[in-house]
Amino acid sequence: MKVEDPNEFFKYTGMTVPIFNTLLEMVKPHIIAKHHFPDHVGPEERLALTLHYLSQGCSMQAIAWTYHLGHATVHTIIKSVVEIIWNVLHEVYLKPPSSEGEWRLIAKQFETT
């Protein structure tokens, strides 16, 4: 993705360009696989508009206006990309406890804080 100003990119997406590119490489195959039809909104743009929505808390309508897309299209893109991000990252970053001992340790840590 061509970035003119890394600081503005960070303000827009909530992440640095290298982190964005790493995340893009992780989710891009899933974004492409999920959308078999020709589309003018590529994986980079889908990820960027989703991250903008998540990091800035702006409305889907505002994103639709910014990207010159329909509200329903933006809703579909964001829902799809968020689901893909979850599916790709949750086992690494939000791995659930796999044993009773892990659950007890978490409960103990919770109770002591």
PDB file of C-alpha atoms in Angstrom, residues 5-89:
ATOM      1  CA  ASP A   5       2.554  10.073   5.550  1.00  0.00           C
ATOM      2  CA  PRO A   6       3.077   7.272   8.095  1.00  0.00           C
ATOM      3  CA  ASN A   7       1.724   9.467  10.918  1.00  0.00           C
ATOM      4  CA  GLU A   8      -1.537  10.102   9.079  1.00  0.00           C
ATOM      5  CA  PHE A   9      -1.763   6.419   8.222  1.00  0.00           C
ATOM      6  CA  PHE A  10      -1.439   5.590  11.922  1.00  0.00           C
ATOM      7  CA  LYS A  11      -4.154   8.111  12.794  1.00  0.00           C
ATOM      8  CA  TYR A  12      -6.406   6.610  10.110  1.00  0.00           C
ATOM      9  CA  THR A  13      -5.925   2.893  10.824  1.00  0.00           C
ATOM     10  CA  GLY A  14      -4.581   2.776  14.373  1.00  0.00           C
ATOM     11  CA  MET A  15      -1.467   0.893  13.296  1.00  0.00           C
ATOM     12  CA  THR A  16       1.878   1.428  11.634  1.00  0.00           C
ATOM     13  CA  VAL A  17       2.465   0.623   7.974  1.00  0.00           C
ATOM     14  CA  PRO A  18       4.646  -2.451   8.724  1.00  0.00           C
ATOM     15  CA  ILE A  19       2.021  -3.864  11.128  1.00  0.00           C
ATOM     16  CA  PHE A  20      -0.720  -3.176   8.574  1.00  0.00           C
ATOM     17  CA  ASN A  21       1.275  -4.973   5.889  1.00  0.00           C
ATOM     18  CA  THR A  22       1.865  -7.951   8.202  1.00  0.00           C
ATOM     19  CA  LEU A  23      -1.833  -8.160   9.033  1.00  0.00           C
ATOM     20  CA  LEU A  24      -2.710  -7.762   5.353  1.00  0.00           C
ATOM     21  CA  GLU A  25      -0.491 -10.691   4.407  1.00  0.00           C
ATOM     22  CA  MET A  26      -2.221 -12.805   7.057  1.00  0.00           C
ATOM     23  CA  VAL A  27      -5.788 -11.964   6.036  1.00  0.00           C
ATOM     24  CA  LYS A  28      -5.456 -11.266   2.303  1.00  0.00           C
ATOM     25  CA  PRO A  29      -5.830 -14.889   1.134  1.00  0.00           C
ATOM     26  CA  HIS A  30      -9.014 -15.205   3.201  1.00  0.00           C
ATOM     27  CA  ILE A  31     -10.432 -11.930   1.894  1.00  0.00           C
ATOM     28  CA  ILE A  32      -9.738 -13.001  -1.680  1.00  0.00           C
ATOM     29  CA  ALA A  33     -11.154 -16.503  -1.094  1.00  0.00           C
ATOM     30  CA  LYS A  34     -14.337 -15.116   0.436  1.00  0.00           C
ATOM     31  CA  HIS A  35     -15.057 -12.845  -2.538  1.00  0.00           C
ATOM     32  CA  HIS A  36     -15.247 -14.863  -5.732  1.00  0.00           C
ATOM     33  CA  PHE A  37     -16.911 -12.125  -7.730  1.00  0.00           C
ATOM     34  CA  PRO A  38     -15.072  -9.257  -9.458  1.00  0.00           C
ATOM     35  CA  ASP A  39     -14.973  -6.321  -7.116  1.00  0.00           C
ATOM     36  CA  HIS A  40     -13.540  -2.830  -7.249  1.00  0.00           C
ATOM     37  CA  VAL A  41     -12.704  -2.872  -3.531  1.00  0.00           C
ATOM     38  CA  GLY A  42      -9.453  -4.785  -3.092  1.00  0.00           C
ATOM     39  CA  PRO A  43      -8.137  -6.508   0.041  1.00  0.00           C
ATOM     40  CA  GLU A  44      -5.960  -3.530   1.098  1.00  0.00           C
ATOM     41  CA  GLU A  45      -8.867  -1.133   0.901  1.00  0.00           C
ATOM     42  CA  ARG A  46     -11.204  -3.573   2.673  1.00  0.00           C
ATOM     43  CA  LEU A  47      -8.733  -3.935   5.541  1.00  0.00           C
ATOM     44  CA  ALA A  48      -8.016  -0.190   5.720  1.00  0.00           C
ATOM     45  CA  LEU A  49     -11.662   0.832   5.848  1.00  0.00           C
ATOM     46  CA  THR A  50     -12.386  -1.832   8.474  1.00  0.00           C
ATOM     47  CA  LEU A  51      -9.478  -0.696  10.644  1.00  0.00           C
ATOM     48  CA  HIS A  52     -10.574   2.916  10.243  1.00  0.00           C
ATOM     49  CA  TYR A  53     -14.062   1.969  11.415  1.00  0.00           C
ATOM     50  CA  LEU A  54     -12.698   0.031  14.394  1.00  0.00           C
ATOM     51  CA  SER A  55     -10.044   2.545  15.454  1.00  0.00           C
ATOM     52  CA  GLN A  56     -11.983   5.775  14.974  1.00  0.00           C
ATOM     53  CA  GLY A  57     -15.495   4.727  15.904  1.00  0.00           C
ATOM     54  CA  CYS A  58     -16.974   6.600  12.976  1.00  0.00           C
ATOM     55  CA  SER A  59     -20.240   5.552  11.410  1.00  0.00           C
ATOM     56  CA  MET A  60     -20.511   3.143   8.524  1.00  0.00           C
ATOM     57  CA  GLN A  61     -22.278   5.898   6.621  1.00  0.00           C
ATOM     58  CA  ALA A  62     -19.238   8.175   7.004  1.00  0.00           C
ATOM     59  CA  ILE A  63     -17.017   5.405   5.652  1.00  0.00           C
ATOM     60  CA  ALA A  64     -19.452   4.824   2.791  1.00  0.00           C
ATOM     61  CA  TRP A  65     -19.185   8.498   1.864  1.00  0.00           C
ATOM     62  CA  THR A  66     -15.384   8.493   2.161  1.00  0.00           C
ATOM     63  CA  TYR A  67     -14.982   5.445  -0.064  1.00  0.00           C
ATOM     64  CA  HIS A  68     -17.884   6.282  -2.404  1.00  0.00           C
ATOM     65  CA  LEU A  69     -19.597   3.006  -1.553  1.00  0.00           C
ATOM     66  CA  GLY A  70     -23.089   2.088  -0.513  1.00  0.00           C
ATOM     67  CA  HIS A  71     -23.886   1.736   3.178  1.00  0.00           C
ATOM     68  CA  ALA A  72     -24.847  -1.928   2.696  1.00  0.00           C
ATOM     69  CA  THR A  73     -21.554  -2.599   0.890  1.00  0.00           C
ATOM     70  CA  VAL A  74     -19.546  -1.065   3.726  1.00  0.00           C
ATOM     71  CA  HIS A  75     -21.539  -3.047   6.284  1.00  0.00           C
ATOM     72  CA  THR A  76     -20.859  -6.288   4.390  1.00  0.00           C
ATOM     73  CA  ILE A  77     -17.140  -5.508   4.011  1.00  0.00           C
ATOM     74  CA  ILE A  78     -16.638  -4.625   7.684  1.00  0.00           C
ATOM     75  CA  LYS A  79     -18.572  -7.651   8.923  1.00  0.00           C
ATOM     76  CA  SER A  80     -16.614  -9.959   6.630  1.00  0.00           C
ATOM     77  CA  VAL A  81     -13.163  -8.524   7.401  1.00  0.00           C
ATOM     78  CA  VAL A  82     -13.750  -8.492  11.165  1.00  0.00           C
ATOM     79  CA  GLU A  83     -14.766 -12.146  10.976  1.00  0.00           C
ATOM     80  CA  ILE A  84     -11.630 -12.951   8.956  1.00  0.00           C
ATOM     81  CA  ILE A  85      -9.374 -11.067  11.395  1.00  0.00           C
ATOM     82  CA  TRP A  86     -10.940 -12.982  14.289  1.00  0.00           C
ATOM     83  CA  ASN A  87     -10.559 -16.341  12.564  1.00  0.00           C
ATOM     84  CA  VAL A  88      -6.918 -15.675  11.673  1.00  0.00           C
ATOM     85  CA  LEU A  89      -5.764 -14.131  14.961  1.00  0.00           C
TER      86      LEU A  89
END
